[in-house]
Amino acid sequence: MAFRYQRLTRALLDDIQKGRWQAGDMLPSVRQLMQRLQLSRATVLHALGELEAQGWVEAQPRRGYFVNPRPAKAPTATPSSLEAAPRLLSIDDVVHDVMLKGAAFDLLPAESRFDAKPPAIELLHRAISRAMRHTKGAQHQHYEDPAGLPELRDTLAHRLRQQGCTSQAADIVVTHGCQHALLLALKSCTQPGDVVAVESPGYFGTLQLLQELGLKVLELPCDPATGLNPADVAKALTQWPITALVLTPSFATPTGALMPLEARLALAALAKQHRLTLIEDHIYAELSFSSAPLPPMLALAPEHTLLCSSFSKSLSRDLRLGYVAGPAFTKRLAQLKQITSLASNRLIEQGLDEFIRRGDYDRHLRREQQSLRVQRNALLDLLAQHFSDCHHRVPDGGLCLWLNLEPELDTLALYQRARQEGIMITPGPMFTSQQGLYRHCLRLSFAHPWSGPRRQALARLRVLVDGLKRGGKSEI
């Protein structure tokens, strides 16, 4: 079920799109909407804020909210992938360059050395150190079970049960991060040449894996607020022999989209009807700011879902430890884990298990959610100051938002210009296999505090954008 502010947002937008309110018309006041619909002030303001962030309305001080002129193009780009045949793909070298600079989630990577370390990291280090001190005999001479430490798998299964799944320790295989989990998931249910559907725009790491495994990609358009539309998935299933669908239902990168419950239920029904394997990237699900948790696809279609996650986004990028859960695939997953890496680091697994069981991880999550919300709001303020003419929506969790610049802007050219000044962006073409798509878009992250230098970098980015608009000349 959608939240009240989401239902109000869609109702108001529907009226705008149907012409009930024309450009320049004033919407009903906050007080009128509160009284007419029996909603709280916060709910009404949240819905109006969503419409303003998406460019549909403008708030005028002491007057109210007014409908903006209809943009010549939709606020966000969407692919025409349902008309394009699945194909093998090639990923641009920009992805490698961004990762090499450590800039996937940081506009100014050089600034990260000044960021404060969360207290939880020290607690995690102590837990790992205790595991090292308590090693007995010649344990260090032996490989553990390829599936991972039983105690940690039991802890992870318990966390999944709290989210509505029926997972047991035997259903889980510990991996070297979420990317490794996605690799094992894809290899467990596909063969080279199979068609795999993905979100568009979508995670570039998934596209790289599909390329490496010789799989054909079919991009499906995503709404920047609600993600995949089950109707598009259903249509694609009638046109192409899709083996698997890779999706991020909660706070997808790069858009921050949150798939509503009704869409999740519809996808679960499609997976059961068509024997479609769902590969669920669950890595951002615990980074929600205010939304009540929604059940993962694993809870809704357990026999058809492989859930992949890790602690790199919620805890530490250095903690290369993740997991994949899927009761129908466990044996194959354990075999693939043994083939690709033999085993995991038992001491790190023991330390993480203790860290979670003691409640340190949940306490860290609460602090991290609050910090990310503050950093998101700071980014919104900066965008209002420097990019007020650009479209974006307000994500309710995760680490990033999707910024739509003017259609003639080329973010790959912007990337090269910004890189020369030590500013790193993630341009839109990184998130698709289709030539020319999302060239005017970029992903901005709020994973780090908006220090003075980062604020200056974002302001400088605007200068570079304006320089490109004038034909390549930027102000010094």
Coordinates of C-alpha atoms in Angstrom, one line a residue:
M1 CA 0.0 0.0 0.0
A2 CA 1.3 3.5 -0.9
F3 CA 1.8 6.0 1.8
R4 CA -0.7 8.9 2.2
Y5 CA 1.7 11.5 0.7
Q6 CA 2.4 9.2 -2.3
R7 CA -1.3 8.8 -3.0
L8 CA -1.9 12.5 -2.7
T9 CA 1.1 13.2 -5.0
R10 CA -0.3 10.9 -7.6
A11 CA -3.8 12.3 -7.3
L12 CA -2.6 15.9 -7.8
L13 CA -0.3 14.9 -10.6
D14 CA -3.1 13.0 -12.4
D15 CA -5.3 16.1 -12.2
I16 CA -2.5 18.3 -13.6
Q17 CA -1.8 15.9 -16.5
K18 CA -5.5 15.6 -17.3
G19 CA -5.8 19.4 -17.5
R20 CA -7.9 20.1 -14.4
W21 CA -5.2 22.6 -13.5
Q22 CA -3.4 24.5 -16.2
A23 CA -0.1 26.2 -16.2
G24 CA -0.3 29.2 -13.9
D25 CA -3.2 27.9 -11.9
M26 CA -3.0 27.9 -8.1
L27 CA -3.5 24.5 -6.4
P28 CA -5.8 24.2 -3.4
S29 CA -4.1 25.6 -0.3
V30 CA -2.4 23.4 2.3
R31 CA -5.3 24.1 4.7
Q32 CA -7.9 23.2 2.1
L33 CA -6.2 19.9 1.3
M34 CA -5.9 19.1 4.9
Q35 CA -9.6 19.7 5.6
R36 CA -10.9 18.2 2.4
L37 CA -8.9 15.0 2.6
Q38 CA -8.4 14.7 6.4
L39 CA -4.7 14.7 6.1
S40 CA -2.0 16.1 8.3
R41 CA 0.0 19.2 7.4
A42 CA 3.2 17.2 7.1
T43 CA 1.6 14.8 4.6
V44 CA 0.2 17.6 2.4
L45 CA 3.6 19.4 2.5
H46 CA 5.4 16.2 1.7
A47 CA 3.2 15.6 -1.4
L48 CA 3.5 19.2 -2.6
G49 CA 7.3 19.0 -2.1
E50 CA 7.5 15.9 -4.3
L51 CA 5.6 17.7 -7.1
E52 CA 7.9 20.8 -6.7
A53 CA 11.0 18.6 -6.8
Q54 CA 9.8 17.0 -10.0
G55 CA 9.2 20.3 -11.6
W56 CA 5.4 20.2 -11.8
V57 CA 4.6 23.0 -9.4
E58 CA 6.3 26.1 -8.0
A59 CA 5.9 27.4 -4.4
Q60 CA 5.5 31.1 -4.2
P61 CA 6.0 32.7 -0.8
R62 CA 2.8 33.9 0.9
R63 CA 0.7 32.8 -2.1
G64 CA 0.8 29.0 -2.5
Y65 CA 1.6 26.4 -5.1
F66 CA 1.2 27.1 -8.8
V67 CA 1.3 24.7 -11.7
N68 CA 4.4 25.1 -13.9
P69 CA 4.3 25.2 -17.7
R70 CA 4.4 21.7 -19.1
P71 CA 8.0 20.8 -20.0
A72 CA 8.7 20.2 -23.6
K73 CA 10.2 16.9 -22.5
A74 CA 9.3 14.6 -19.7
P75 CA 11.2 15.5 -16.5
T76 CA 13.2 12.2 -16.6
A77 CA 14.5 10.2 -19.5
T78 CA 13.1 6.8 -20.2
P79 CA 14.4 4.2 -22.6
S80 CA 12.5 2.8 -25.6
S81 CA 13.8 -0.7 -24.6
L82 CA 10.6 -2.6 -25.2
E83 CA 11.1 -1.9 -28.9
A84 CA 14.8 -2.9 -28.9
A85 CA 15.9 -6.5 -29.2
P86 CA 18.1 -7.9 -26.4
R87 CA 21.7 -7.6 -27.2
L88 CA 25.2 -8.2 -26.0
L89 CA 26.7 -5.0 -24.6
S90 CA 30.0 -3.1 -24.0
I91 CA 30.6 -0.8 -21.0
D92 CA 32.5 2.5 -21.3
D93 CA 35.9 3.0 -19.6
V94 CA 34.3 5.8 -17.6
V95 CA 33.1 3.2 -15.1
H96 CA 36.6 1.9 -14.5
D97 CA 38.0 5.4 -14.1
V98 CA 35.3 6.4 -11.6
M99 CA 35.9 3.3 -9.5
L100 CA 39.7 3.7 -9.8
K101 CA 39.4 7.2 -8.3
G102 CA 37.1 5.9 -5.5
A103 CA 34.5 8.3 -6.6
A104 CA 31.4 6.2 -7.1
F105 CA 29.6 8.1 -4.3
D106 CA 31.8 11.1 -3.7
L107 CA 31.9 14.3 -5.8
L108 CA 35.3 15.2 -4.3
P109 CA 37.2 12.0 -3.4
A110 CA 40.2 13.9 -2.0
E111 CA 37.9 15.3 0.8
S112 CA 37.1 11.8 2.2
R113 CA 40.3 11.7 4.3
F114 CA 38.8 14.5 6.4
D115 CA 35.5 12.8 7.1
A116 CA 34.9 11.6 10.6
K117 CA 34.9 7.8 11.1
P118 CA 31.6 6.4 12.5
P119 CA 32.0 5.1 16.0
A120 CA 30.6 1.7 14.9
I121 CA 33.7 1.1 12.8
E122 CA 35.9 1.0 15.9
L123 CA 33.4 -1.4 17.5
L124 CA 33.6 -3.6 14.5
H125 CA 37.4 -3.6 14.5
R126 CA 37.4 -4.7 18.2
A127 CA 35.0 -7.5 17.4
I128 CA 37.2 -8.8 14.6
S129 CA 40.3 -8.4 16.9
R130 CA 38.6 -10.5 19.6
A131 CA 37.9 -13.2 17.0
M132 CA 41.5 -13.2 16.0
R133 CA 42.6 -13.6 19.7
H134 CA 40.2 -16.4 20.3
T135 CA 41.4 -18.5 17.4
K136 CA 42.2 -22.0 18.7
G137 CA 44.8 -24.5 17.7
A138 CA 45.4 -24.8 14.0
Q139 CA 42.1 -23.3 12.8
H140 CA 44.0 -20.9 10.7
Q141 CA 45.2 -23.8 8.6
H142 CA 41.7 -24.9 7.5
Y143 CA 39.2 -23.6 5.0
E144 CA 35.7 -23.1 6.3
D145 CA 32.5 -24.3 4.8
P146 CA 32.2 -22.5 1.4
A147 CA 28.7 -21.4 2.3
G148 CA 30.1 -19.4 5.2
L149 CA 30.2 -19.4 9.0
P150 CA 27.0 -21.1 10.3
E151 CA 26.5 -18.6 13.1
L152 CA 26.6 -15.7 10.8
R153 CA 24.3 -17.3 8.3
D154 CA 21.9 -17.9 11.1
T155 CA 22.1 -14.2 12.1
L156 CA 21.5 -13.1 8.6
A157 CA 18.5 -15.5 8.2
H158 CA 17.0 -14.0 11.4
R159 CA 17.3 -10.5 10.0
L160 CA 15.6 -11.6 6.8
R161 CA 12.8 -13.2 8.8
Q162 CA 12.2 -9.9 10.5
Q163 CA 11.6 -8.5 7.0
G164 CA 8.9 -11.1 6.2
C165 CA 11.0 -13.8 4.7
T166 CA 11.1 -17.5 5.8
S167 CA 14.8 -17.8 5.4
Q168 CA 16.9 -20.3 7.3
A169 CA 20.7 -20.5 7.7
A170 CA 20.8 -23.3 5.1
D171 CA 19.3 -20.9 2.5
I172 CA 22.2 -18.4 2.7
V173 CA 25.7 -18.3 1.1
V174 CA 28.2 -15.7 2.4
T175 CA 30.0 -13.9 -0.4
H176 CA 32.8 -11.3 -0.9
G177 CA 30.4 -8.4 -1.2
C178 CA 27.2 -7.7 -3.1
Q179 CA 28.9 -7.7 -6.5
H180 CA 30.1 -11.3 -5.8
A181 CA 26.6 -12.2 -4.7
L182 CA 25.2 -10.9 -8.0
L183 CA 27.8 -12.9 -9.9
L184 CA 26.9 -16.1 -8.1
A185 CA 23.2 -15.4 -8.6
L186 CA 23.5 -14.8 -12.3
K187 CA 25.7 -17.9 -12.8
S188 CA 23.4 -20.1 -10.9
C189 CA 20.3 -19.4 -13.1
T190 CA 21.6 -18.4 -16.6
Q191 CA 23.7 -19.7 -19.5
P192 CA 25.7 -17.5 -22.0
G193 CA 23.3 -16.1 -24.5
D194 CA 20.3 -16.0 -22.2
V195 CA 18.2 -12.8 -22.0
V196 CA 18.3 -10.9 -18.7
A197 CA 16.1 -7.9 -18.1
V198 CA 17.4 -5.0 -16.0
E199 CA 16.1 -1.7 -14.8
S200 CA 16.9 1.4 -16.9
P201 CA 18.6 3.5 -15.7
G202 CA 20.3 0.8 -13.6
Y203 CA 23.3 -0.3 -11.7
F204 CA 26.4 -0.2 -13.9
G205 CA 27.9 -3.2 -11.9
T206 CA 25.1 -5.4 -13.1
L207 CA 25.7 -4.3 -16.7
Q208 CA 29.4 -5.2 -16.4
L209 CA 28.5 -8.7 -15.0
L210 CA 26.1 -9.3 -17.9
Q211 CA 28.8 -8.3 -20.4
E212 CA 31.4 -10.6 -18.7
L213 CA 29.0 -13.5 -18.6
G214 CA 28.0 -13.2 -22.3
L215 CA 24.3 -12.5 -21.4
K216 CA 21.9 -10.4 -23.5
V217 CA 20.5 -7.4 -21.8
L218 CA 17.0 -6.1 -22.1
E219 CA 16.5 -2.7 -20.5
L220 CA 13.1 -1.9 -19.1
P221 CA 12.1 1.7 -18.2
C222 CA 11.9 2.7 -14.6
D223 CA 9.9 5.5 -13.0
P224 CA 12.2 7.7 -10.9
A225 CA 9.8 7.4 -8.0
T226 CA 8.3 3.9 -8.2
G227 CA 10.8 1.9 -10.2
L228 CA 9.8 -0.9 -12.6
N229 CA 6.2 -1.1 -13.9
P230 CA 5.0 -4.7 -13.8
A231 CA 3.0 -4.0 -17.0
D232 CA 6.2 -3.4 -18.8
V233 CA 7.7 -6.6 -17.4
A234 CA 4.6 -8.5 -18.5
K235 CA 4.8 -7.1 -22.0
A236 CA 8.5 -7.9 -22.3
L237 CA 7.8 -11.5 -21.2
T238 CA 5.4 -11.9 -24.2
Q239 CA 8.1 -10.7 -26.6
W240 CA 11.4 -12.2 -25.4
P241 CA 12.5 -15.4 -23.6
I242 CA 13.6 -13.7 -20.4
T243 CA 15.5 -16.0 -18.0
A244 CA 16.0 -13.6 -15.2
L245 CA 15.2 -10.0 -14.0
V246 CA 17.7 -8.0 -12.0
L247 CA 16.0 -5.3 -9.9
T248 CA 16.5 -3.1 -6.8
P249 CA 13.0 -2.6 -5.3
S250 CA 14.2 -0.4 -2.4
F251 CA 16.1 2.9 -3.2
A252 CA 17.5 1.8 -6.5
T253 CA 20.7 3.4 -7.9
P254 CA 20.8 5.8 -9.6
T255 CA 17.2 7.1 -9.2
G256 CA 16.5 6.3 -5.5
A257 CA 13.2 4.7 -6.6
L258 CA 11.1 2.8 -4.1
M259 CA 8.8 0.2 -5.6
P260 CA 5.3 0.2 -3.9
L261 CA 3.8 -3.0 -2.4
E262 CA 1.3 -3.5 -5.2
A263 CA 4.0 -3.5 -7.8
R264 CA 6.0 -6.0 -5.8
L265 CA 3.0 -8.3 -5.5
A266 CA 2.4 -8.0 -9.3
L267 CA 6.0 -8.9 -10.0
A268 CA 5.9 -11.9 -7.7
A269 CA 2.8 -13.1 -9.5
L270 CA 4.6 -12.8 -12.9
A271 CA 7.6 -14.6 -11.6
K272 CA 5.5 -17.6 -10.5
Q273 CA 3.4 -17.5 -13.7
H274 CA 6.4 -17.4 -16.1
R275 CA 9.0 -19.2 -13.9
L276 CA 11.0 -16.1 -14.0
T277 CA 14.0 -15.8 -11.7
L278 CA 14.2 -12.5 -9.8
I279 CA 17.6 -11.4 -8.7
E280 CA 17.0 -8.8 -6.0
D281 CA 19.6 -6.3 -5.1
H282 CA 18.7 -5.6 -1.5
I283 CA 21.8 -3.5 -0.6
Y284 CA 20.0 -0.2 0.1
A285 CA 16.9 -1.5 1.8
E286 CA 18.1 -0.8 5.3
L287 CA 18.8 2.9 4.5
S288 CA 15.2 4.1 4.7
F289 CA 14.6 7.5 6.2
S290 CA 10.9 7.4 7.0
S291 CA 9.1 4.8 5.0
A292 CA 7.8 1.7 6.7
P293 CA 9.8 -1.3 5.5
L294 CA 8.3 -3.1 2.5
P295 CA 8.8 -6.8 2.1
P296 CA 11.6 -7.9 -0.2
M297 CA 10.8 -10.0 -3.3
L298 CA 12.3 -13.0 -1.4
A299 CA 9.4 -12.8 1.0
L300 CA 6.8 -12.6 -1.8
A301 CA 8.2 -15.2 -4.2
P302 CA 10.8 -17.3 -2.3
E303 CA 11.1 -20.1 -4.8
H304 CA 11.8 -17.7 -7.7
T305 CA 14.1 -15.1 -6.0
L306 CA 17.8 -14.7 -5.3
L307 CA 18.3 -11.9 -2.8
C308 CA 21.8 -10.3 -2.8
S309 CA 23.1 -7.8 -0.3
S310 CA 26.2 -6.7 1.7
F311 CA 27.3 -4.3 4.4
S312 CA 29.4 -2.1 2.1
K313 CA 26.8 0.7 1.7
S314 CA 25.3 0.6 5.2
L315 CA 28.5 0.1 7.2
S316 CA 31.9 0.1 5.4
R317 CA 33.1 -0.1 1.8
D318 CA 36.2 -2.0 3.2
L319 CA 34.0 -4.8 4.6
R320 CA 33.9 -7.0 1.5
L321 CA 31.4 -9.3 2.9
G322 CA 27.9 -10.0 1.5
Y323 CA 25.5 -12.8 1.0
V324 CA 23.0 -14.3 -1.4
A325 CA 19.8 -16.0 -0.2
G326 CA 17.6 -18.3 -2.3
P327 CA 16.3 -21.6 -1.0
A328 CA 15.8 -23.0 -4.6
F329 CA 19.4 -22.3 -5.5
T330 CA 21.5 -22.9 -2.4
K331 CA 23.4 -26.0 -3.5
R332 CA 24.4 -24.5 -6.8
L333 CA 25.4 -21.2 -5.1
A334 CA 27.6 -23.0 -2.6
Q335 CA 29.3 -24.8 -5.5
L336 CA 29.9 -21.6 -7.3
K337 CA 31.3 -19.9 -4.1
Q338 CA 33.8 -22.8 -3.7
I339 CA 34.8 -22.5 -7.4
T340 CA 35.2 -18.7 -7.4
S341 CA 36.8 -18.1 -4.0
L342 CA 37.1 -21.4 -2.0
A343 CA 35.9 -19.8 1.2
S344 CA 35.4 -16.5 3.1
N345 CA 37.5 -15.0 5.9
R346 CA 36.3 -16.8 9.0
L347 CA 37.6 -14.2 11.4
I348 CA 35.9 -11.3 9.7
E349 CA 32.7 -13.4 9.7
Q350 CA 33.0 -14.1 13.4
G351 CA 33.6 -10.4 14.2
L352 CA 30.7 -9.2 12.1
D353 CA 28.4 -11.8 13.6
E354 CA 29.3 -10.6 17.1
F355 CA 28.9 -7.0 16.0
I356 CA 25.3 -7.7 14.8
R357 CA 24.3 -9.9 17.7
R358 CA 25.4 -7.3 20.3
G359 CA 23.1 -4.8 18.7
D360 CA 25.9 -2.5 17.5
Y361 CA 24.8 -2.8 13.9
D362 CA 21.2 -1.7 14.5
R363 CA 22.4 1.2 16.6
H364 CA 24.8 2.2 13.8
L365 CA 21.9 2.0 11.3
R366 CA 19.7 4.4 13.2
R367 CA 22.5 6.9 13.4
E368 CA 23.4 6.4 9.7
Q369 CA 19.8 6.9 8.6
Q370 CA 19.6 10.2 10.5
S371 CA 23.0 11.3 9.0
L372 CA 22.0 10.4 5.5
R373 CA 18.7 12.2 5.8
V374 CA 20.5 15.4 6.9
Q375 CA 23.0 15.0 4.1
R376 CA 20.2 14.5 1.6
N377 CA 18.4 17.6 2.8
A378 CA 21.7 19.6 2.5
L379 CA 22.0 18.4 -1.1
L380 CA 18.5 19.5 -1.8
D381 CA 19.3 22.9 -0.5
L382 CA 22.4 23.1 -2.7
L383 CA 20.5 22.0 -5.7
A384 CA 17.8 24.7 -5.1
Q385 CA 20.7 27.2 -5.0
H386 CA 22.7 26.0 -7.9
F387 CA 20.5 23.8 -10.1
S388 CA 17.0 25.2 -9.5
D389 CA 16.3 24.8 -13.3
C390 CA 17.0 21.1 -13.3
H391 CA 14.6 18.2 -12.5
H392 CA 15.0 15.6 -9.8
R393 CA 12.8 13.8 -7.3
V394 CA 13.4 13.5 -3.5
P395 CA 14.4 9.9 -2.5
D396 CA 13.2 8.6 0.8
G397 CA 16.3 6.5 1.4
G398 CA 19.4 5.1 -0.1
L399 CA 22.5 7.2 -1.1
C400 CA 21.7 9.1 -4.3
L401 CA 19.3 11.0 -6.5
W402 CA 19.0 11.4 -10.3
L403 CA 19.5 14.9 -11.7
N404 CA 18.1 15.7 -15.2
L405 CA 20.0 18.6 -16.8
E406 CA 18.9 20.4 -19.9
P407 CA 18.4 17.9 -22.8
E408 CA 21.3 19.4 -24.9
L409 CA 23.8 18.9 -22.0
D410 CA 26.4 16.1 -22.5
T411 CA 27.4 14.8 -19.0
L412 CA 30.3 12.7 -20.6
A413 CA 31.8 16.0 -21.7
L414 CA 31.0 17.5 -18.3
Y415 CA 32.7 14.5 -16.7
Q416 CA 36.0 15.2 -18.6
R417 CA 35.9 18.9 -17.8
A418 CA 35.1 18.3 -14.1
R419 CA 37.7 15.5 -13.8
Q420 CA 40.5 18.0 -14.7
E421 CA 39.6 20.0 -11.6
G422 CA 39.4 17.0 -9.3
I423 CA 35.6 16.8 -9.3
M424 CA 34.2 13.4 -10.1
I425 CA 30.7 12.8 -11.3
T426 CA 28.8 9.7 -12.4
P427 CA 27.3 10.6 -15.8
G428 CA 24.1 9.1 -17.0
P429 CA 25.5 6.9 -19.8
M430 CA 27.2 4.8 -17.1
F431 CA 23.7 3.4 -16.2
T432 CA 22.6 2.1 -19.5
S433 CA 23.8 0.0 -22.4
Q434 CA 21.9 2.1 -25.0
Q435 CA 24.0 4.5 -27.0
G436 CA 23.0 8.2 -26.4
L437 CA 20.6 7.5 -23.5
Y438 CA 20.7 9.6 -20.3
R439 CA 23.5 11.8 -21.7
H440 CA 21.9 14.8 -20.0
C441 CA 21.5 13.0 -16.6
L442 CA 23.9 12.4 -13.7
R443 CA 23.7 10.6 -10.4
L444 CA 24.5 12.7 -7.3
S445 CA 25.2 11.1 -4.0
F446 CA 24.6 12.3 -0.4
A447 CA 26.7 9.5 1.1
H448 CA 29.2 12.0 2.6
P449 CA 28.9 15.2 4.7
W450 CA 28.6 18.4 2.6
S451 CA 31.8 20.0 3.8
G452 CA 32.9 23.4 2.5
P453 CA 35.1 22.0 -0.3
R454 CA 32.2 19.7 -1.5
R455 CA 29.8 22.6 -1.5
Q456 CA 32.3 24.6 -3.5
A457 CA 32.8 21.6 -5.9
L458 CA 29.0 21.5 -6.5
A459 CA 28.9 25.2 -7.2
R460 CA 31.9 24.9 -9.5
L461 CA 30.1 22.1 -11.3
R462 CA 27.3 24.5 -12.1
V463 CA 29.8 26.9 -13.6
L464 CA 31.1 24.1 -15.8
V465 CA 27.6 23.2 -16.9
D466 CA 27.0 26.8 -17.9
G467 CA 30.3 26.8 -19.8
L468 CA 29.2 23.8 -21.8
K469 CA 25.9 25.4 -22.6
R470 CA 27.8 28.4 -24.0
G471 CA 29.9 26.2 -26.2
G472 CA 32.6 24.9 -24.0
K473 CA 33.9 28.1 -22.3
S474 CA 33.6 28.2 -18.5
E475 CA 34.2 31.0 -16.1
I476 CA 37.4 31.0 -14.2

